[in-house]
Coordinates of C-alpha atoms in Angstrom, one line a residue:
Chain A
M1 CA -8.0 -10.1 -18.9
S2 CA -8.8 -13.4 -17.4
R3 CA -11.6 -13.4 -14.8
R4 CA -10.3 -16.4 -13.0
R5 CA -6.8 -14.9 -12.5
V6 CA -8.3 -11.6 -11.3
A7 CA -10.5 -13.6 -8.9
A8 CA -7.5 -15.6 -7.7
I9 CA -5.6 -12.4 -6.9
F10 CA -8.6 -10.9 -5.3
R11 CA -9.1 -14.0 -3.0
R12 CA -5.5 -14.1 -2.1
V13 CA -5.3 -10.4 -1.2
A14 CA -8.5 -10.7 0.8
A15 CA -7.3 -13.7 2.7
E16 CA -4.0 -11.9 3.6
I17 CA -5.8 -8.9 5.0
R18 CA -8.3 -11.1 6.9
R19 CA -5.4 -12.8 8.7
D20 CA -3.7 -9.5 9.5
R21 CA -5.5 -8.6 12.7
P22 CA -3.5 -5.5 13.6
S23 CA -4.2 -4.0 10.2
L24 CA -7.9 -4.9 10.5
A25 CA -8.0 -3.1 13.8
L26 CA -6.3 -0.1 12.2
L27 CA -8.8 -0.1 9.4
F28 CA -11.9 -0.2 11.6
I29 CA -11.2 0.9 15.2
A30 CA -8.8 3.8 14.6
P31 CA -11.1 5.9 12.5
I32 CA -14.0 5.3 14.9
L33 CA -11.8 6.3 17.9
I34 CA -10.5 9.4 16.2
T35 CA -13.9 10.6 14.7
G36 CA -15.5 10.0 18.1
L37 CA -12.8 12.1 19.9
V38 CA -13.1 14.9 17.4
T39 CA -16.9 15.0 17.7
F40 CA -16.7 15.0 21.4
I41 CA -14.2 18.0 21.3
L42 CA -16.2 19.9 18.8
R43 CA -19.6 19.4 20.4
D44 CA -19.0 19.5 24.1
S45 CA -16.1 22.0 24.5
Q46 CA -16.7 24.1 27.6
A47 CA -17.6 27.8 27.4
P48 CA -14.5 29.8 28.4
Q49 CA -14.4 30.7 32.1
V50 CA -13.9 34.5 32.0
T51 CA -12.9 36.5 35.1
A52 CA -12.6 40.2 34.2
V53 CA -11.0 43.1 36.1
V54 CA -12.2 46.6 35.0
V55 CA -10.3 49.8 35.3
N56 CA -11.8 53.2 34.7
T57 CA -9.5 56.1 33.8
A58 CA -12.1 58.3 32.1
G59 CA -13.9 59.9 35.0
V60 CA -17.7 60.1 35.1
R61 CA -18.2 59.2 31.5
G62 CA -16.2 56.1 32.0
Q63 CA -18.0 55.3 35.2
L64 CA -21.3 55.1 33.4
V65 CA -19.9 52.9 30.6
G66 CA -18.1 50.7 33.2
T67 CA -21.3 50.0 35.1
A68 CA -23.3 49.2 32.0
L69 CA -20.5 47.0 30.6
G70 CA -20.0 45.3 34.0
A71 CA -23.7 44.5 34.2
A72 CA -23.7 43.1 30.6
L73 CA -20.7 41.0 31.3
Q74 CA -22.2 39.6 34.5
H75 CA -25.3 38.8 32.6
G76 CA -23.1 36.8 30.2
G77 CA -21.7 34.7 33.1
V78 CA -18.4 36.7 33.5
T79 CA -17.1 37.4 37.0
V80 CA -16.3 41.1 37.2
S81 CA -14.4 43.1 39.7
D82 CA -13.0 46.7 39.7
V83 CA -9.3 47.6 40.2
A84 CA -7.6 51.0 40.6
D85 CA -5.4 51.2 37.6
E86 CA -3.9 49.4 34.6
A87 CA -0.9 48.2 36.5
A88 CA -3.2 46.6 39.1
A89 CA -5.2 45.0 36.2
R90 CA -2.0 43.6 34.7
A91 CA -0.9 42.3 38.1
A92 CA -4.3 40.6 38.5
I93 CA -4.0 38.8 35.2
A94 CA -0.4 37.8 35.9
N95 CA -0.9 36.6 39.5
S96 CA -4.4 36.2 40.7
G97 CA -6.5 34.3 38.2
A98 CA -8.1 37.2 36.3
T99 CA -8.3 36.2 32.6
I100 CA -9.0 39.5 31.0
G101 CA -8.5 43.2 31.9
I102 CA -10.7 45.9 30.5
V103 CA -9.4 49.5 30.6
I104 CA -11.9 52.3 29.9
G105 CA -10.1 55.4 28.9
T106 CA -9.8 58.3 26.4
D107 CA -7.1 59.2 24.1
G108 CA -6.5 62.4 26.0
A109 CA -8.7 65.2 24.6
P110 CA -11.6 66.0 26.8
V111 CA -14.4 65.3 24.3
S112 CA -12.8 62.5 22.4
P113 CA -14.7 59.2 22.3
L114 CA -14.0 56.6 25.0
T115 CA -11.7 53.7 24.2
I116 CA -11.9 50.2 25.6
T117 CA -8.6 48.4 25.8
V118 CA -8.7 44.7 26.4
I119 CA -5.7 43.0 28.1
T120 CA -5.1 39.3 27.9
N121 CA -2.0 37.3 28.9
G122 CA -1.2 36.3 25.3
L123 CA -0.4 32.6 26.0
D124 CA -3.5 31.1 24.3
P125 CA -4.5 33.2 21.3
A126 CA -7.4 31.1 20.2
G127 CA -8.9 30.9 23.7
E128 CA -8.3 34.6 24.3
A129 CA -10.0 35.6 21.1
A130 CA -13.1 33.9 22.4
Q131 CA -12.9 36.1 25.5
V132 CA -12.4 39.2 23.5
A133 CA -15.5 38.3 21.6
T134 CA -17.4 37.9 24.9
V135 CA -16.4 41.5 25.7
Q136 CA -17.5 42.7 22.3
R137 CA -20.9 41.2 22.8
A138 CA -21.2 42.8 26.2
V139 CA -20.2 46.2 24.7
L140 CA -23.0 45.9 22.1
S141 CA -25.5 44.8 24.7
A142 CA -24.5 47.7 27.0
A143 CA -24.7 50.2 24.2
G144 CA -28.2 48.9 23.4
N145 CA -29.3 49.3 26.9
A146 CA -27.7 52.7 27.3
S147 CA -29.4 54.1 24.2
G148 CA -32.7 52.7 25.2
T149 CA -33.4 51.3 21.8
A150 CA -32.7 47.7 21.0
L151 CA -30.0 47.3 18.4
P152 CA -31.0 45.4 15.2
A153 CA -30.3 41.7 15.6
I154 CA -28.4 39.9 12.8
L155 CA -30.1 36.7 11.7
H156 CA -28.2 34.1 9.6
T157 CA -29.8 31.6 7.4
T158 CA -28.3 29.2 4.8
L159 CA -29.4 27.7 1.6
Y160 CA -28.5 24.1 2.7
G161 CA -28.6 22.9 6.3
T162 CA -28.9 25.4 9.1
P163 CA -26.2 27.9 10.3
S164 CA -26.4 26.5 13.8
D165 CA -25.6 23.0 12.5
D166 CA -23.5 20.9 14.7
P167 CA -19.9 21.6 13.5
I168 CA -19.4 17.9 13.1
S169 CA -21.9 17.8 10.2
T170 CA -19.3 19.6 7.9
F171 CA -16.3 17.9 9.5
A172 CA -17.6 14.3 9.4
P173 CA -17.7 14.1 5.6
A174 CA -14.1 15.4 5.4
I175 CA -12.9 13.0 8.0
V176 CA -14.6 10.0 6.5
G177 CA -13.0 10.7 3.1
F178 CA -9.6 11.3 4.7
F179 CA -9.5 8.1 6.7
A180 CA -10.6 6.0 3.7
Y181 CA -7.8 7.4 1.7
F182 CA -5.2 7.2 4.4
F183 CA -5.7 3.6 5.5
V184 CA -6.2 2.2 2.0
Y185 CA -3.0 3.9 0.8
I186 CA -0.9 2.6 3.8
L187 CA -2.2 -1.0 3.6
T188 CA -1.9 -1.2 -0.2
G189 CA 1.5 0.4 -0.3
V190 CA 3.0 -1.8 2.4
S191 CA 1.3 -4.9 1.0
F192 CA 2.6 -4.3 -2.5
L193 CA 6.0 -3.5 -1.3
R194 CA 6.1 -6.9 0.4
E195 CA 5.1 -8.4 -2.9
R196 CA 8.1 -6.7 -4.6
T197 CA 10.7 -7.4 -1.9
G198 CA 9.5 -10.9 -1.0
G199 CA 10.0 -12.2 -4.5
T200 CA 6.3 -13.0 -5.0
L201 CA 6.0 -10.3 -7.6
E202 CA 8.9 -11.7 -9.6
R203 CA 7.2 -15.1 -9.4
L204 CA 3.8 -13.7 -10.4
M205 CA 5.4 -12.0 -13.4
A206 CA 6.7 -15.5 -14.4
T207 CA 3.0 -16.6 -14.8
P208 CA 0.6 -15.6 -17.5
V209 CA -0.8 -12.9 -15.2
T210 CA -1.0 -9.4 -16.8
R211 CA -0.2 -6.2 -15.0
G212 CA -3.8 -5.1 -15.5
E213 CA -5.0 -8.2 -13.8
V214 CA -2.7 -7.6 -10.8
V215 CA -4.0 -4.0 -10.4
L216 CA -7.6 -5.0 -10.8
G217 CA -7.2 -8.0 -8.3
Y218 CA -5.6 -5.7 -5.8
T219 CA -8.2 -3.0 -6.3
L220 CA -11.0 -5.6 -5.7
G221 CA -9.2 -7.1 -2.7
F222 CA -8.5 -3.8 -0.9
G223 CA -11.6 -2.2 -2.3
L224 CA -13.6 -4.9 -0.5
F225 CA -12.1 -3.9 2.8
A226 CA -12.3 -0.2 2.0
T227 CA -15.9 -0.7 1.2
I228 CA -16.6 -2.3 4.6
Q229 CA -14.6 0.4 6.3
V230 CA -16.5 3.1 4.6
A231 CA -19.8 1.4 5.4
V232 CA -18.9 1.1 9.0
L233 CA -17.7 4.7 9.2
I234 CA -20.8 6.1 7.5
L235 CA -23.0 4.1 9.8
W236 CA -21.0 5.3 12.8
A237 CA -21.2 8.9 11.6
L238 CA -24.9 8.9 10.7
G239 CA -26.2 6.4 13.3
S240 CA -27.4 7.3 16.8
L241 CA -28.3 4.2 18.7
H242 CA -29.6 5.1 22.2
V243 CA -28.8 2.7 24.9
P244 CA -31.1 3.2 27.9
A245 CA -29.8 3.4 31.5
L246 CA -29.3 0.0 33.0
G247 CA -28.6 -0.4 36.7
P248 CA -25.6 1.7 37.6
L249 CA -24.8 2.4 33.9
P250 CA -26.0 5.8 32.6
A251 CA -27.9 6.1 29.3
F252 CA -25.6 6.7 26.4
S253 CA -25.8 6.6 22.6
V254 CA -23.6 4.9 20.0
G255 CA -22.8 6.8 16.8
L256 CA -22.2 10.4 16.0
G257 CA -25.8 11.1 14.9
V258 CA -24.7 13.4 12.1
A259 CA -27.7 14.6 10.1
V260 CA -27.5 13.6 6.5
N261 CA -29.8 15.2 3.8
G262 CA -28.8 13.1 0.8
S263 CA -28.5 9.4 0.1
P264 CA -25.9 7.6 2.2
L265 CA -25.4 5.3 -0.9
L266 CA -24.2 8.3 -2.9
A267 CA -21.8 9.3 -0.1
F268 CA -20.6 5.7 -0.3
L269 CA -20.0 5.9 -4.0
V270 CA -17.9 9.0 -3.5
V271 CA -15.6 7.4 -0.9
V272 CA -15.3 4.1 -2.8
L273 CA -14.1 6.0 -5.9
L274 CA -11.6 7.8 -3.7
A275 CA -10.4 4.5 -2.2
V276 CA -9.9 2.8 -5.6
G277 CA -7.6 5.7 -6.5
A278 CA -5.8 5.2 -3.2
V279 CA -5.1 1.4 -4.0
S280 CA -3.4 2.4 -7.2
L281 CA -1.5 5.2 -5.6
G282 CA -0.2 2.7 -3.0
I283 CA 0.9 0.3 -5.7
F284 CA 2.6 3.1 -7.7
L285 CA 4.4 4.7 -4.8
S286 CA 5.7 1.3 -3.6
T287 CA 7.9 1.4 -6.7
F288 CA 9.9 4.2 -5.1
A289 CA 10.2 2.6 -1.6
R290 CA 12.7 0.0 -0.6
T291 CA 11.4 -0.6 2.9
E292 CA 8.0 -0.4 4.7
L293 CA 9.3 2.6 6.6
Q294 CA 9.7 4.5 3.4
V295 CA 6.1 3.8 2.5
I296 CA 5.2 5.6 5.8
Q297 CA 7.7 8.4 4.9
F298 CA 5.6 9.2 1.8
I299 CA 2.8 10.3 4.1
P300 CA 4.1 13.9 4.7
I301 CA 4.5 14.3 0.9
V302 CA 1.4 12.6 -0.3
L303 CA -1.2 12.8 2.4
A304 CA -0.4 15.8 4.5
P305 CA -0.8 18.3 1.6
Q306 CA -4.2 16.7 0.8
F307 CA -5.2 17.0 4.4
L308 CA -4.2 20.7 4.4
L309 CA -5.5 21.6 1.0
S310 CA -8.8 19.8 0.8
G311 CA -11.0 21.6 3.2
V312 CA -10.6 19.1 6.0
L313 CA -9.3 21.7 8.4
F314 CA -9.1 25.0 6.5
P315 CA -11.8 26.2 4.1
V316 CA -10.6 25.8 0.6
S317 CA -11.9 29.3 -0.4
T318 CA -9.6 31.1 2.1
L319 CA -6.4 29.3 1.0
P320 CA -3.8 31.6 -0.6
S321 CA -4.4 32.0 -4.3
I322 CA -1.0 30.7 -5.1
L323 CA -2.1 27.3 -3.6
Q324 CA -5.4 27.2 -5.5
P325 CA -4.0 25.3 -8.5
L326 CA -2.7 22.6 -6.1
V327 CA -6.1 22.5 -4.5
A328 CA -7.6 21.8 -7.9
I329 CA -5.6 18.7 -8.3
M330 CA -6.1 17.1 -4.9
P331 CA -8.3 14.1 -5.2
L332 CA -9.4 14.3 -1.6
N333 CA -10.7 17.8 -2.3
Y334 CA -13.3 16.4 -4.7
A335 CA -14.3 13.7 -2.3
V336 CA -14.7 16.1 0.6
D337 CA -16.7 18.4 -1.6
G338 CA -18.8 15.5 -2.9
L339 CA -19.5 14.2 0.6
R340 CA -20.6 17.7 1.8
Q341 CA -22.8 18.0 -1.3
V342 CA -24.5 14.8 -0.3
F343 CA -24.5 15.2 3.5
I344 CA -25.4 18.9 3.8
R345 CA -27.0 19.9 0.5
G346 CA -28.7 16.6 0.0
A347 CA -27.4 16.5 -3.6
D348 CA -28.5 13.8 -5.9
L349 CA -26.9 12.7 -9.2
G350 CA -28.6 15.6 -11.0
V351 CA -26.5 18.2 -9.2
A352 CA -23.7 19.4 -11.4
A353 CA -21.2 20.0 -8.6
L354 CA -21.6 16.4 -7.4
Q355 CA -21.3 15.1 -11.0
L356 CA -18.0 17.0 -11.4
D357 CA -16.7 15.5 -8.1
L358 CA -17.6 11.9 -9.2
I359 CA -16.1 12.4 -12.7
V360 CA -12.8 13.8 -11.3
L361 CA -12.6 11.0 -8.8
A362 CA -13.2 8.4 -11.5
V363 CA -10.6 9.9 -13.8
V364 CA -8.1 10.1 -11.0
A365 CA -8.7 6.4 -10.1
A366 CA -8.3 5.4 -13.7
F367 CA -5.1 7.5 -14.1
F368 CA -3.4 6.0 -11.1
A369 CA -4.5 2.5 -12.0
T370 CA -2.8 3.0 -15.4
I371 CA 0.5 4.3 -14.0
A372 CA 0.4 1.7 -11.3
A373 CA 0.1 -1.0 -13.9
L374 CA 3.0 0.5 -15.9
T375 CA 5.3 0.4 -12.9
I376 CA 4.8 -3.2 -12.1
R377 CA 7.0 -4.9 -14.7
R378 CA 9.9 -2.8 -13.8
D379 CA 13.3 -4.4 -14.0
V380 CA 14.5 -5.4 -10.6
V381 CA 18.2 -5.8 -10.4
Chain B
M1 CA 3.7 -35.8 -12.2
A2 CA 4.2 -36.1 -16.0
P3 CA 4.8 -32.8 -17.7
Q4 CA 2.5 -31.3 -20.3
A5 CA 3.1 -33.0 -23.6
V6 CA 5.7 -31.2 -25.9
P7 CA 5.1 -32.0 -29.5
D8 CA 7.9 -34.0 -31.0
A9 CA 9.5 -32.5 -34.1
P10 CA 8.8 -34.4 -37.3
G11 CA 11.5 -36.7 -38.6
G12 CA 12.9 -37.6 -35.1
N13 CA 15.2 -34.6 -35.2
V14 CA 14.4 -33.2 -31.8
P15 CA 14.5 -29.4 -31.7
P16 CA 16.1 -27.8 -28.8
A17 CA 13.9 -26.9 -25.8
I18 CA 15.8 -23.7 -25.1
R19 CA 17.9 -21.6 -27.4
A20 CA 19.9 -18.4 -26.7
S21 CA 21.6 -16.5 -29.3
G22 CA 24.0 -13.6 -28.6
L23 CA 22.2 -12.8 -25.4
V24 CA 23.5 -9.6 -23.8
K25 CA 22.1 -7.8 -20.8
T26 CA 23.8 -4.6 -19.5
F27 CA 23.0 -2.6 -16.4
G28 CA 24.8 0.7 -16.8
T29 CA 28.4 -0.3 -17.5
L30 CA 27.9 -3.8 -16.0
R31 CA 27.6 -6.6 -18.6
A32 CA 25.6 -9.0 -16.5
V33 CA 25.1 -11.4 -19.4
D34 CA 27.7 -11.1 -22.1
D35 CA 27.1 -12.7 -25.5
V36 CA 25.7 -16.0 -24.5
T37 CA 24.7 -18.5 -27.1
F38 CA 23.6 -22.1 -26.6
E39 CA 21.0 -24.8 -27.4
L40 CA 19.6 -27.0 -24.7
A41 CA 18.0 -30.4 -25.6
P42 CA 14.7 -31.4 -24.0
G43 CA 14.5 -33.9 -21.2
R44 CA 17.9 -33.1 -19.7
I45 CA 19.1 -31.4 -16.6
Y46 CA 21.5 -28.5 -17.1
G47 CA 23.6 -27.1 -14.3
L48 CA 24.3 -23.4 -14.5
L49 CA 27.4 -23.0 -12.4
G50 CA 29.2 -19.9 -11.4
P51 CA 30.2 -17.7 -8.4
N52 CA 27.8 -15.2 -6.8
G53 CA 27.2 -12.3 -9.1
S54 CA 28.3 -14.1 -12.3
G55 CA 25.0 -13.5 -14.0
K56 CA 23.2 -16.8 -13.5
T57 CA 20.0 -15.2 -12.3
T58 CA 20.0 -12.6 -15.0
L59 CA 20.5 -15.3 -17.6
I60 CA 17.5 -17.3 -16.2
R61 CA 15.4 -14.2 -16.2
L62 CA 16.3 -13.5 -19.8
L63 CA 15.4 -17.1 -20.8
A64 CA 12.1 -16.8 -18.9
G65 CA 11.4 -13.4 -20.5
L66 CA 11.2 -11.5 -17.3
T67 CA 13.7 -8.9 -18.5
L68 CA 14.4 -7.7 -22.0
P69 CA 17.8 -8.5 -23.5
T70 CA 20.0 -5.6 -24.5
A71 CA 21.0 -7.6 -27.6
G72 CA 20.3 -11.2 -28.9
W73 CA 17.3 -13.3 -28.2
A74 CA 16.1 -16.3 -26.3
E75 CA 13.6 -19.0 -27.3
V76 CA 11.7 -21.5 -25.2
L77 CA 9.9 -24.5 -26.9
G78 CA 10.2 -22.7 -30.2
T79 CA 8.7 -19.4 -29.0
R80 CA 10.6 -16.2 -28.8
M81 CA 10.7 -14.8 -25.2
P82 CA 9.3 -12.7 -23.6
S83 CA 5.9 -14.4 -24.3
R84 CA 3.2 -14.3 -21.7
Q85 CA 1.4 -17.3 -23.3
N86 CA 4.6 -19.3 -23.2
L87 CA 4.9 -18.8 -19.4
E88 CA 2.2 -21.4 -19.0
R89 CA 4.8 -23.9 -20.1
I90 CA 7.5 -22.7 -17.9
G91 CA 8.0 -23.2 -14.1
Y92 CA 10.3 -20.8 -12.3
M93 CA 11.6 -21.2 -8.8
T94 CA 13.0 -17.9 -7.8
Q95 CA 16.0 -17.5 -5.5
A96 CA 13.9 -15.8 -2.9
D97 CA 11.1 -18.1 -1.7
G98 CA 8.4 -16.0 -3.4
V99 CA 5.6 -17.5 -1.4
Y100 CA 2.9 -15.7 0.6
T101 CA 3.7 -16.0 4.3
A102 CA 0.3 -15.0 5.5
L103 CA -1.4 -17.8 3.6
T104 CA -1.4 -21.5 4.3
V105 CA 0.6 -24.0 2.2
A106 CA -2.5 -25.1 0.4
E107 CA -3.7 -21.6 -0.3
N108 CA -0.3 -20.7 -1.9
L109 CA -0.6 -23.7 -4.2
R110 CA -4.2 -23.0 -5.0
F111 CA -3.3 -19.4 -5.8
F112 CA -0.4 -20.3 -8.2
G113 CA -2.5 -23.1 -9.6
A114 CA -5.3 -20.6 -10.4
V115 CA -3.0 -18.1 -12.1
F116 CA -1.7 -21.0 -14.3
G117 CA -5.3 -22.1 -14.9
V118 CA -4.9 -25.4 -12.9
D119 CA -8.0 -26.4 -11.0
G120 CA -8.8 -28.9 -8.3
D121 CA -6.9 -30.4 -5.4
E122 CA -5.1 -33.1 -7.3
P123 CA -2.3 -31.0 -8.8
A124 CA -1.7 -29.4 -5.4
A125 CA -1.7 -32.7 -3.6
A126 CA 0.8 -34.2 -6.2
A127 CA 3.1 -31.1 -5.8
L128 CA 3.0 -31.4 -2.0
A129 CA 3.8 -35.1 -2.1
V130 CA 6.9 -34.3 -4.2
V131 CA 8.3 -31.9 -1.6
D132 CA 7.1 -34.0 1.3
L133 CA 4.9 -31.2 2.8
A134 CA 1.5 -32.9 2.7
D135 CA 1.3 -32.9 6.5
R136 CA 1.8 -29.2 6.6
R137 CA -0.8 -28.3 4.0
D138 CA -2.9 -26.2 6.4
S139 CA 0.0 -24.5 8.1
I140 CA 0.5 -20.8 7.7
V141 CA 3.7 -20.4 5.7
G142 CA 5.1 -17.9 8.1
T143 CA 5.3 -20.7 10.7
L144 CA 7.4 -23.0 8.5
S145 CA 11.1 -23.4 8.6
G146 CA 13.3 -22.0 5.9
G147 CA 13.8 -25.4 4.3
Q148 CA 10.1 -26.1 4.3
R149 CA 9.4 -22.8 2.6
R150 CA 12.0 -23.7 0.0
R151 CA 10.1 -26.9 -0.6
L152 CA 6.8 -25.1 -0.9
S153 CA 8.5 -22.7 -3.4
L154 CA 9.5 -25.7 -5.5
A155 CA 6.0 -27.1 -5.3
C156 CA 4.6 -23.8 -6.6
A157 CA 6.9 -24.0 -9.6
L158 CA 5.7 -27.5 -10.3
I159 CA 2.0 -27.0 -9.9
H160 CA 1.2 -26.7 -13.6
R161 CA 3.5 -29.5 -14.7
P162 CA 5.6 -27.3 -17.0
P163 CA 7.8 -28.9 -19.7
V164 CA 10.5 -26.4 -18.9
L165 CA 11.7 -25.7 -15.4
F166 CA 14.1 -22.9 -14.3
L167 CA 15.3 -23.5 -10.7
D168 CA 17.4 -20.7 -9.2
E169 CA 19.5 -22.2 -6.4
P170 CA 16.7 -24.6 -5.4
T171 CA 18.6 -26.4 -2.6
V172 CA 19.8 -23.5 -0.6
G173 CA 18.7 -24.1 3.0
V174 CA 17.5 -27.6 2.3
D175 CA 18.9 -30.4 4.5
P176 CA 21.1 -33.0 2.8
L177 CA 18.5 -35.8 3.0
L178 CA 15.8 -33.8 1.3
R179 CA 18.4 -32.5 -1.2
V180 CA 18.9 -36.1 -2.3
E181 CA 15.2 -36.4 -2.7
F182 CA 14.9 -33.2 -4.7
W183 CA 17.5 -34.4 -7.1
A184 CA 15.9 -37.7 -7.5
H185 CA 12.7 -35.9 -8.3
F186 CA 14.4 -33.7 -10.9
R187 CA 15.7 -36.8 -12.5
T188 CA 12.2 -38.3 -12.6
L189 CA 10.9 -35.1 -14.2
A190 CA 13.7 -35.1 -16.8
D191 CA 13.1 -38.7 -17.7
A192 CA 9.5 -37.8 -18.4
G193 CA 10.7 -35.1 -20.8
T194 CA 11.0 -32.0 -18.7
T195 CA 14.0 -29.7 -19.5
I196 CA 15.5 -28.4 -16.3
V197 CA 18.0 -25.6 -15.8
V198 CA 19.4 -25.5 -12.3
S199 CA 21.6 -22.7 -11.1
S200 CA 23.9 -23.5 -8.3
H201 CA 27.2 -22.5 -6.8
V202 CA 27.5 -25.8 -5.0
M203 CA 29.9 -28.0 -7.0
D204 CA 28.9 -31.3 -5.4
E205 CA 25.5 -31.0 -7.0
A206 CA 27.0 -30.5 -10.4
D207 CA 27.6 -34.2 -11.0
R208 CA 23.8 -34.8 -10.8
C209 CA 23.3 -32.7 -13.9
D210 CA 23.5 -34.2 -17.4
E211 CA 25.5 -31.2 -18.6
L212 CA 27.2 -28.3 -17.0
L213 CA 27.4 -24.7 -18.2
F214 CA 30.1 -22.6 -16.5
V215 CA 29.3 -18.9 -16.2
R216 CA 31.8 -16.2 -15.2
S217 CA 31.3 -12.5 -15.4
G218 CA 28.3 -13.0 -17.7
R219 CA 30.2 -15.2 -20.2
L220 CA 29.7 -18.9 -20.9
T221 CA 33.2 -20.2 -20.2
A222 CA 32.8 -23.9 -20.6
R223 CA 30.1 -26.5 -21.4
G224 CA 30.1 -30.3 -21.2
T225 CA 29.3 -33.3 -18.9
G226 CA 31.2 -33.5 -15.6
R227 CA 33.5 -36.1 -17.1
E228 CA 34.3 -34.1 -20.2
I229 CA 35.0 -31.0 -18.2
R230 CA 37.3 -32.9 -15.8
A231 CA 39.1 -34.5 -18.7
R232 CA 39.5 -31.1 -20.5
A233 CA 40.9 -29.5 -17.4
G234 CA 43.1 -32.4 -16.5
T235 CA 41.8 -32.8 -13.0
T236 CA 39.5 -35.1 -11.1
D237 CA 38.1 -32.2 -9.0
L238 CA 35.3 -30.2 -10.6
E239 CA 36.1 -27.2 -8.5
Q240 CA 39.7 -27.2 -9.8
A241 CA 38.3 -27.7 -13.3
F242 CA 36.1 -24.7 -12.9
L243 CA 39.0 -22.6 -11.8
R244 CA 41.1 -23.7 -14.7
L245 CA 38.5 -23.4 -17.3
G246 CA 36.4 -20.6 -16.0
G247 CA 38.5 -18.0 -14.3
D248 CA 40.7 -16.9 -11.5
V249 CA 38.5 -16.4 -8.5
A250 CA 37.6 -19.1 -6.1
V251 CA 34.1 -20.5 -6.4
T252 CA 32.1 -20.0 -3.3
R253 CA 30.8 -23.0 -1.6

């Protein structure tokens, strides 16, 4: 291993990326735009506008419940009106802007308990689930008022962070890890493919350079930019720079202001290890691609499963058991977990869970670096 | 640019710069190089002539140790190939330009210089002067013409002053005037002791070589100076000679 040859490859790779303005923009601006948008959506989504129509088919008993429920719903900001029967309620949802119908009835027998049937239009399951939840809260509240004794309240507390935490504080670590992985893979894969197809790899192999020096030089070159990217992303996620109102411009803040309980440097270490693995993965997979388009085509195979199975969107613990072995081998999974350990739990290097994450990421990076090096001197016909 | 010194063999009996013995390379059922044996003396220009797909590039890659032979062996300057150490004494101009288009001319030269362990601006300046690109040293390679890239590619192969040069179709896309200068320079290098193997399918370049090796379907079909080959084939036209000695398919021009 010659230090000057590694340095030469590092300088060359860095110079190439520096000149590639669109890729630099991809590296820095795209993740900021997307994390900003996701944060905005998660934090500032509007409360659902609920307009309810209530039908009572259960006589006097139903009348009492209907009144109490109506009052509770109105207290929760719901517009409530009464209609004559279920058909009228369905028509109101279909035609005149009601979002939810509530039918108070019985299952026939005179002393049987009352039933409450909630009707929604079924076009937006997620949004409607939120409306049904609104009705459930109103029912609980009405029952409490009717019985004259306050129902016990359920309080939720957590070991790390707070349960009412901004949703972005669990999402931000995942998305920082994912972007680092995604962009480093794409840029390395395409760049190394050019090296193979442009004849420069052939020429490089006709020099005293070793495969290990090539992988190390690439890792340093792309690692430098991945490091800057991660630093910018972490600053963006954690920072919150308030800009005061100036003339006609309203006050605003720059940065997502995610609370972090651990050391940002540890978070940084986690992502850099992940990115180093991504450089080698890009080199390795470029062996199987003939064109740049094919590097992009590996995304659904290589990156999409990681995105789905690493707790970025769906909690890992609720994934089907048949997928759990796959979860266990996803490098991104360990990075996301490591980042959450640092961000939310405030873990330091003494925490076993974080140690495991770091060790797995280091082993994965070393493994891919080895197979990447082995694929370099492949015979090109 | 004088090449690195090659030690002379004792007793004045100069050992060959390049040796091939029973070299075979197969890809599946294709015998790209088929039992090639030769010895090439130092300080001479050898023309490797043959149609497209005849195995010239594979033969050069075997000699440079970039691919492993299926059978036989190759030796450069007394060292069995492949040998990473020995690559320091070999210059290889690939058929593709093999230069980094996002970098400047000077950056490409500095990079290849660094991987060969060559420092400083002087070697780069000397290589640029040879290919007449000194005025474009700070241009991004992507903005150069095809011929200019070809020249840079040659400069990158010369940067470490190798005593053995493999040039795979070096004059493709190079204008006639510069082609003359290229050949003049090859001659200067050979006179200073560099062994040069030039592959080409352009017959009018063949007469500039000291010796010709005709390759067809991976086999060495004839070897000799242009004059010898013409005499043997009974013709004054090299192309005709190639057809008579080498095979039955027209040589592409």
